[in-house]
Short mmCIF file of C-alpha atoms in Angstrom, two decimals:
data_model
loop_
_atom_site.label_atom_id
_atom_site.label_comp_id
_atom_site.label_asym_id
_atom_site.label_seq_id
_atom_site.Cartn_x
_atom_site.Cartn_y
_atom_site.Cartn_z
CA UNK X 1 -58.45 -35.59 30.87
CA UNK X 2 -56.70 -32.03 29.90
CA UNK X 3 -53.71 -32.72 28.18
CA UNK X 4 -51.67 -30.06 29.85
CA UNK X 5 -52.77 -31.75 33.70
CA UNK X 6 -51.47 -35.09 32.43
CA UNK X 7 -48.14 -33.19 31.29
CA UNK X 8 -47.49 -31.41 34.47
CA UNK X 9 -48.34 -34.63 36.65
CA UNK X 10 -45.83 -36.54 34.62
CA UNK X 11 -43.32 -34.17 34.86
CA UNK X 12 -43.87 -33.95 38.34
CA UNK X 13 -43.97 -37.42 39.07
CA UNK X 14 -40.22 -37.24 37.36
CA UNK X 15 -38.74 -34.31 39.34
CA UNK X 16 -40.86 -34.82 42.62
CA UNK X 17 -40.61 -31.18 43.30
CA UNK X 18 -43.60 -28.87 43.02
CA UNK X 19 -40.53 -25.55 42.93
CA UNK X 20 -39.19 -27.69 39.68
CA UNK X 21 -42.28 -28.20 37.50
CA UNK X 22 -44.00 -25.41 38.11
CA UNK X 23 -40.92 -23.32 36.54
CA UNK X 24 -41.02 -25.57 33.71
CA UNK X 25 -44.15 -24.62 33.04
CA UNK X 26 -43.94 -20.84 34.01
CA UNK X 27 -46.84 -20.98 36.38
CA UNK X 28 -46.91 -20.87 40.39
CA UNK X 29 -46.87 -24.11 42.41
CA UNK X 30 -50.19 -23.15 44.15
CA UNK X 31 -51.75 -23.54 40.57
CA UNK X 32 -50.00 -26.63 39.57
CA UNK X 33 -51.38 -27.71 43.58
CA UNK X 34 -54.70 -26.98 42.31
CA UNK X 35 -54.29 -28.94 39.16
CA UNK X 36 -53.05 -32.06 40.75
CA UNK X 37 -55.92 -31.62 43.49
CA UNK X 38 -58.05 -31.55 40.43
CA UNK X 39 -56.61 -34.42 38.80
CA UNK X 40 -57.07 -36.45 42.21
CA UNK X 41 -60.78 -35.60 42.12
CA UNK X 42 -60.96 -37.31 38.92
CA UNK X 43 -59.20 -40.24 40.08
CA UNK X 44 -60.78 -40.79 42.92
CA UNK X 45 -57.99 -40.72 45.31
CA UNK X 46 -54.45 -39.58 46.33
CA UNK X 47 -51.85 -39.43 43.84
CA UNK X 48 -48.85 -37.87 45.93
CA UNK X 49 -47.94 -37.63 49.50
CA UNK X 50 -46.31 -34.73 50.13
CA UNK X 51 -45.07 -32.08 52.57
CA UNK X 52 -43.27 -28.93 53.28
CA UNK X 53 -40.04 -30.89 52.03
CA UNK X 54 -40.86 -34.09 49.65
CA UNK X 55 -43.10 -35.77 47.45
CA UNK X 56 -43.53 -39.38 46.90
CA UNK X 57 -46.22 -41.21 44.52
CA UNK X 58 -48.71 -43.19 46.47
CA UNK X 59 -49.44 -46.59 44.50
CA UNK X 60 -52.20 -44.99 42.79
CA UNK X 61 -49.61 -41.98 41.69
CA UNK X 62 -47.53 -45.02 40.11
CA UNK X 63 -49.91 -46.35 38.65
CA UNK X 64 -51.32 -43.36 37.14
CA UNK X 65 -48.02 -42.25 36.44
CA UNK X 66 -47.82 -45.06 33.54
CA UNK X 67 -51.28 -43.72 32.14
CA UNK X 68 -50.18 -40.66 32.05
CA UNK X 69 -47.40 -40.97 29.92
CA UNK X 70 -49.31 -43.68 27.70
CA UNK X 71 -52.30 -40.85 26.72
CA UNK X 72 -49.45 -37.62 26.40
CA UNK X 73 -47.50 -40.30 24.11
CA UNK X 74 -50.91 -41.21 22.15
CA UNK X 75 -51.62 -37.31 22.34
CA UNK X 76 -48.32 -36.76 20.22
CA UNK X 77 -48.65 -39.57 17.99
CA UNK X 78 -52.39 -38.37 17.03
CA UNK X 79 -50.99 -35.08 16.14
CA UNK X 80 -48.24 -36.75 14.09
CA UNK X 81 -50.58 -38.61 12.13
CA UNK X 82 -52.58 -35.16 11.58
CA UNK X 83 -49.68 -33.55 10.70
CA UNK X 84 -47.76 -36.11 8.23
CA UNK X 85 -49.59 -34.30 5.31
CA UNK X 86 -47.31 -31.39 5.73
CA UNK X 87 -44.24 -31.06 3.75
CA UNK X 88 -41.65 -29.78 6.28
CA UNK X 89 -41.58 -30.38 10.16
CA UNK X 90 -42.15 -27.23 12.07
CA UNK X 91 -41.60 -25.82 16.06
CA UNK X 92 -38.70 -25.74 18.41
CA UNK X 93 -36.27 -28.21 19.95
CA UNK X 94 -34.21 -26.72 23.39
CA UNK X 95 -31.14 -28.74 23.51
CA UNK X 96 -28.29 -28.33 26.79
CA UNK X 97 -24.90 -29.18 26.51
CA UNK X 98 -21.54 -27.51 27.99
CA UNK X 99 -20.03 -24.45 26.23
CA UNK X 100 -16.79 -26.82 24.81
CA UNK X 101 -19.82 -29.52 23.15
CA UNK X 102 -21.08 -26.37 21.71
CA UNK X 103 -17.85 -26.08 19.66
CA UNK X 104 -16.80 -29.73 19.51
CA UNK X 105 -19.57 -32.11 19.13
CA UNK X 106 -22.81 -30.01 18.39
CA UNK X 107 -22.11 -28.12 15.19
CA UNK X 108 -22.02 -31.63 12.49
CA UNK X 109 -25.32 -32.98 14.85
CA UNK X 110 -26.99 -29.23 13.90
CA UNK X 111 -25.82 -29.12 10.38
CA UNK X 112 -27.20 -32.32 8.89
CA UNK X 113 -30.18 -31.86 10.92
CA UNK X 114 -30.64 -28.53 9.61
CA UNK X 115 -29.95 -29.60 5.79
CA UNK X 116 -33.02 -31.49 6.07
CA UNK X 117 -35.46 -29.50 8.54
CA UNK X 118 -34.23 -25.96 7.84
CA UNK X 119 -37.86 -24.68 9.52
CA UNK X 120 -37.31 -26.33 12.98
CA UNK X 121 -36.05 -23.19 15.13
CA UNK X 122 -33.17 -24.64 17.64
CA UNK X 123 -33.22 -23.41 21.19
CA UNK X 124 -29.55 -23.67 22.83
CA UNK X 125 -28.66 -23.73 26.32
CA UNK X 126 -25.40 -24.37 28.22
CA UNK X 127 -23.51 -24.90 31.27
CA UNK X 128 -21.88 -27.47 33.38
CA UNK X 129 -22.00 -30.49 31.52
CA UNK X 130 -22.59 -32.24 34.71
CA UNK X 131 -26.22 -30.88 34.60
CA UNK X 132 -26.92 -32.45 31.14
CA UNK X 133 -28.69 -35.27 32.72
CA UNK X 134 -31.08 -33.85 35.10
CA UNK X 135 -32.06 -31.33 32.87
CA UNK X 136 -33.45 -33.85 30.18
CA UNK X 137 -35.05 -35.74 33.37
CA UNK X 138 -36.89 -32.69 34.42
CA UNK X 139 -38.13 -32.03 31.12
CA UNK X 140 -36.12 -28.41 30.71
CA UNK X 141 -34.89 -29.82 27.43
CA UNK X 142 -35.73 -32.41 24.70
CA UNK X 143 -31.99 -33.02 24.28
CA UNK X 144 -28.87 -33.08 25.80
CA UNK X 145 -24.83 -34.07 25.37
CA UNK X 146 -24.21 -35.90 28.67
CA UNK X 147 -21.51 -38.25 30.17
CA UNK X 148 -23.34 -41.59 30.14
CA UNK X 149 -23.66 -43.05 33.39
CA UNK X 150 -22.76 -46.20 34.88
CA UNK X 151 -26.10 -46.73 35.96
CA UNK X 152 -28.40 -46.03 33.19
CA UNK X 153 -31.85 -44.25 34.33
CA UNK X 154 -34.89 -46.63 32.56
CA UNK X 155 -36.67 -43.00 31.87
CA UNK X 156 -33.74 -41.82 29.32
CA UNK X 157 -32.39 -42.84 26.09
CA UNK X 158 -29.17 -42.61 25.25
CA UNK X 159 -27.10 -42.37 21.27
CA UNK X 160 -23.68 -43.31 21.97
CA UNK X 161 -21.74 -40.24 20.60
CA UNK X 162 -18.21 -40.38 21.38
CA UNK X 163 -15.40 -41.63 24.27
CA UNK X 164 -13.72 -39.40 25.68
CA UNK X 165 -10.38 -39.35 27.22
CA UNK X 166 -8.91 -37.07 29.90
CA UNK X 167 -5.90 -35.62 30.82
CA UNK X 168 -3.79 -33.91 33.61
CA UNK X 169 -3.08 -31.28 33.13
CA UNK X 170 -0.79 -28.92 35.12
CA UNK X 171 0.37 -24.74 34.33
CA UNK X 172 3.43 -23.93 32.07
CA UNK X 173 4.16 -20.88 34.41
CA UNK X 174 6.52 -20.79 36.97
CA UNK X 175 4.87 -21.46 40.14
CA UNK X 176 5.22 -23.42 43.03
CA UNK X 177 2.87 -26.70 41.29
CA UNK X 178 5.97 -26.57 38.70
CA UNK X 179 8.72 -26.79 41.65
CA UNK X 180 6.28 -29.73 43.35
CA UNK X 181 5.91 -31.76 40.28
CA UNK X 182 9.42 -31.30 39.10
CA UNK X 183 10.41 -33.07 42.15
CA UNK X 184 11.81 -37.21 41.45
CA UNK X 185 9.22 -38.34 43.61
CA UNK X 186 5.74 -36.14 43.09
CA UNK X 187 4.33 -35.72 47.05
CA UNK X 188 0.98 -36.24 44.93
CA UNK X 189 -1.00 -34.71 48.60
CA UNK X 190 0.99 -32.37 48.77
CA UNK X 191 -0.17 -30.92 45.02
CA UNK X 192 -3.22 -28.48 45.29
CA UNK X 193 -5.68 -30.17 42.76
CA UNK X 194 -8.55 -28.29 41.21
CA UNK X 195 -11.51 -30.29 40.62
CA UNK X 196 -15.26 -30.09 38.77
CA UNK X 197 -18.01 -30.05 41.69
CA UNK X 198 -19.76 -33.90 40.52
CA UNK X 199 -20.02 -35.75 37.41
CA UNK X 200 -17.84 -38.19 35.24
CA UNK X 201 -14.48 -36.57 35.73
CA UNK X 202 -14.34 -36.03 39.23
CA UNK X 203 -15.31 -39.71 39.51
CA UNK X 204 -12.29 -40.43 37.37
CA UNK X 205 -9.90 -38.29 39.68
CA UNK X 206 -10.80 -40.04 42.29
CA UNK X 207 -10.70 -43.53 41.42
CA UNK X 208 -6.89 -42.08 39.28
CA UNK X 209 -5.72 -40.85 42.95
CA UNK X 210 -6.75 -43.91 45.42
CA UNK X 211 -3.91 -46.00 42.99
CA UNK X 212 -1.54 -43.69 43.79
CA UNK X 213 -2.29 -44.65 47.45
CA UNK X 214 -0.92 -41.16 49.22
CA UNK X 215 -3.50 -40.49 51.06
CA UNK X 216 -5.88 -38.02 51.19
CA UNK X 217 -6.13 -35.77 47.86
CA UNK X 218 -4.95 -31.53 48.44
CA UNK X 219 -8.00 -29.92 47.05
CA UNK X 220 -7.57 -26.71 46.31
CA UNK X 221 -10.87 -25.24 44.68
CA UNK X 222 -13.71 -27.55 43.28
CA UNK X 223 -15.37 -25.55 40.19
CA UNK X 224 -18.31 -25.16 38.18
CA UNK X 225 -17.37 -26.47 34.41
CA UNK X 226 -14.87 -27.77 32.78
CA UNK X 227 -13.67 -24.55 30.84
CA UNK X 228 -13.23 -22.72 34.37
CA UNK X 229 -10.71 -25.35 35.37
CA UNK X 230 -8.60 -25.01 32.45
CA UNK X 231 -8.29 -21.52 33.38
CA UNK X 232 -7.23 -21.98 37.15
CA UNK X 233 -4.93 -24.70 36.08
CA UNK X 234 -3.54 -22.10 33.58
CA UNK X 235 -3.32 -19.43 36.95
CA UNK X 236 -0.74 -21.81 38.21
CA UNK X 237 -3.85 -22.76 40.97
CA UNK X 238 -3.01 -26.29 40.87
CA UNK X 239 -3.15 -29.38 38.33
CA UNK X 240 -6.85 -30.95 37.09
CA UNK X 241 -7.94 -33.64 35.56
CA UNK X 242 -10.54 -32.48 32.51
CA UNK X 243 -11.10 -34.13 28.86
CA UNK X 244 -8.54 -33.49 26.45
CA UNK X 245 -11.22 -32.21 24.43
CA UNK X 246 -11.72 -29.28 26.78
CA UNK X 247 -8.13 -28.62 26.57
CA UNK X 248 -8.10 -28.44 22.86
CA UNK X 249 -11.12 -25.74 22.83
CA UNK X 250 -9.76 -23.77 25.40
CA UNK X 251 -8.43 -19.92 24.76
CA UNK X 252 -5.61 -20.62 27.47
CA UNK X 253 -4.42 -24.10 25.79
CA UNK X 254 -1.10 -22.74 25.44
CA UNK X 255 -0.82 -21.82 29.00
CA UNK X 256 -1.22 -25.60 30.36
CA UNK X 257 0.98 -29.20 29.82
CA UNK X 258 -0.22 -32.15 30.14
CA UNK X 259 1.58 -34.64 32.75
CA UNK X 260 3.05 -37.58 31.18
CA UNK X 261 3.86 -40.74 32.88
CA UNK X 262 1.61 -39.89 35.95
CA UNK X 263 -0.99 -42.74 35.61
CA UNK X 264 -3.92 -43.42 32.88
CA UNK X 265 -6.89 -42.06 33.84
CA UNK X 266 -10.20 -43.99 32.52
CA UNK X 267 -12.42 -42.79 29.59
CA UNK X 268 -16.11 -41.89 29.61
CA UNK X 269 -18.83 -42.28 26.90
CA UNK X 270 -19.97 -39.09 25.69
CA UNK X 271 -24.04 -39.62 24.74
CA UNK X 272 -27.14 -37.26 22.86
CA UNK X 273 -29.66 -38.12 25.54
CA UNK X 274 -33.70 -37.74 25.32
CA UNK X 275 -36.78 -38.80 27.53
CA UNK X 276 -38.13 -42.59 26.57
CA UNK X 277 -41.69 -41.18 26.49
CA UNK X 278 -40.40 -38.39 23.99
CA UNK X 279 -38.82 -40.34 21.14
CA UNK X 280 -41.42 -40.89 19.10
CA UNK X 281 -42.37 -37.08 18.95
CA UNK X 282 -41.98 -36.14 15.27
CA UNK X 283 -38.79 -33.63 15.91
CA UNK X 284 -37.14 -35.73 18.33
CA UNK X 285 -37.51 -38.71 16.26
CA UNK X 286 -36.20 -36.50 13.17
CA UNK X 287 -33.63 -35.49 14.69
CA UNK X 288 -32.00 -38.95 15.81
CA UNK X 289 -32.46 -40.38 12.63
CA UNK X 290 -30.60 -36.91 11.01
CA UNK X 291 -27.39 -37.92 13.03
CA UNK X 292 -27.12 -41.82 13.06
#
């Protein structure tokens, strides 16, 4: 079967949005329609049920689903064996991760990778860390630096990187957050609070605030990225909670404390994160065994 069909199908059967994979693969989802039709006619039978809104794999779709990624991962190990004759590994690897991994955790993973494949061009993306994940999962990436979940997906691999702690933080200014928390007794929902839309922190907030049992949290703003609510915290906004590692990278560090004595909040694991089915590909694999 063309190589390419069996791609988009597994992707697809991964995202379960024809929108999704046909951007990944920068044609039109009437052509990738026509491709899975084609695909089906092959098989035999229905692979997907789908409508205006979702798309589910039928049985056959499951178990096609495994074949699928059991020829693409034969595919790539062919071509490695064609290609082990060469001296230096070649092509591109897209990696995501937020702008403050960018400065904090990235650069050593790049540089020792780089010392030994100096020909491999590196595509870099980022944005809200909270993303990380799902872009790996829809195949937008080979790599990303993600929080590692509780619940760990059985489609991605995960390289412990780092634990990170987090803070709360709160502005230096003088503003009316400084005349609430300099109160003996903080009226914790009474403070505005400025948290990240999802993802590890906000999870952390939450399960930091319910011990303080004061019922229901003021938020003030929920934002997109860590580095954003440094800044508002800086603004005199309200107080956050974001990793300290944020904090140290940010350009308004100086403008924001953080609160002592107000309750530990837990850590999260801090992971390089790839697709199962991709890890034996000759970069990916190169580049995991450049940073253990």
């Amino acid at each position: 079967m063309d190589q390419k069909a069996l791609a988009m199908f597994a992707h697809l059967s991964q995202s379960l949005h024809f929108g999704k994979t046909a951007e990944a693969y920068h044609i039109s989802p009437s052509t990738l329609s026509r491709a899975i039709q084609r695909l089906e006619g092959e098989v035999g039978g229905d692979l997907l049920h789908r409508d205006n809104r979702t798309v589910v794999l039928t049985d056959a779709g499951k178990k096609f689903k495994i074949y699928a990624e059991q020829q693409l991962e034969q595919w790539q190990s062919f071509k490695q064996s064609l290609n082990q004759k060469q001296s230096a590994l070649t092509g591109k690897l897209h990696i995501y991760c937020s702008v403050t991994a960018a400065y904090s955790h990235l650069p050593p993973l790049l540089e020792r990778f780089r010392a030994r494949h100096p020909s491999v061009e590196i595509m870099l993306t980022t944005g809200d860390a909270s993303d990380a994940l799902e872009k790996v999962q829809n195949q937008s990436v080979d790599f990303a630096i993600a929080a590692t979940p509780e619940h760990l997906p059985r489609s991605v691999y995960f390289h412990h990187l780092d634990t990170i702690n987090l803070a709360v933080i709160a502005p230096i200014m003088k503003c009316k957050v400084q005349q609430q928390l300099s109160e003996k007794v903080i009226s914790w929902s009474e403070i505005p609070i400025i948290l990240p839309d999802y993802g590890a922190s906000r999870k952390r907030f939450e399960l930091w605030y319910r011990k303080k049992q004061q019922g229901k949290a003021n938020i003030y703003a929920t934002v997109s990225g860590h580095e954003a609510l440094v800044s508002m915290v800086a603004l005199g906004c309200g107080v956050g909670v974001v990793p300290q590692v944020v904090v140290d990278n940010s350009p308004v560090k100086d403008r924001v404390q953080n609160l002592i004595d107000v309750g530990e909040v837990d850590t999260f694991e801090l992971s390089v994160c790839c697709l199962n089915q991709s890890k034996s590909q000759p970069l990916i694999k190169a580049f995991f065994s450049a940073i253990d």
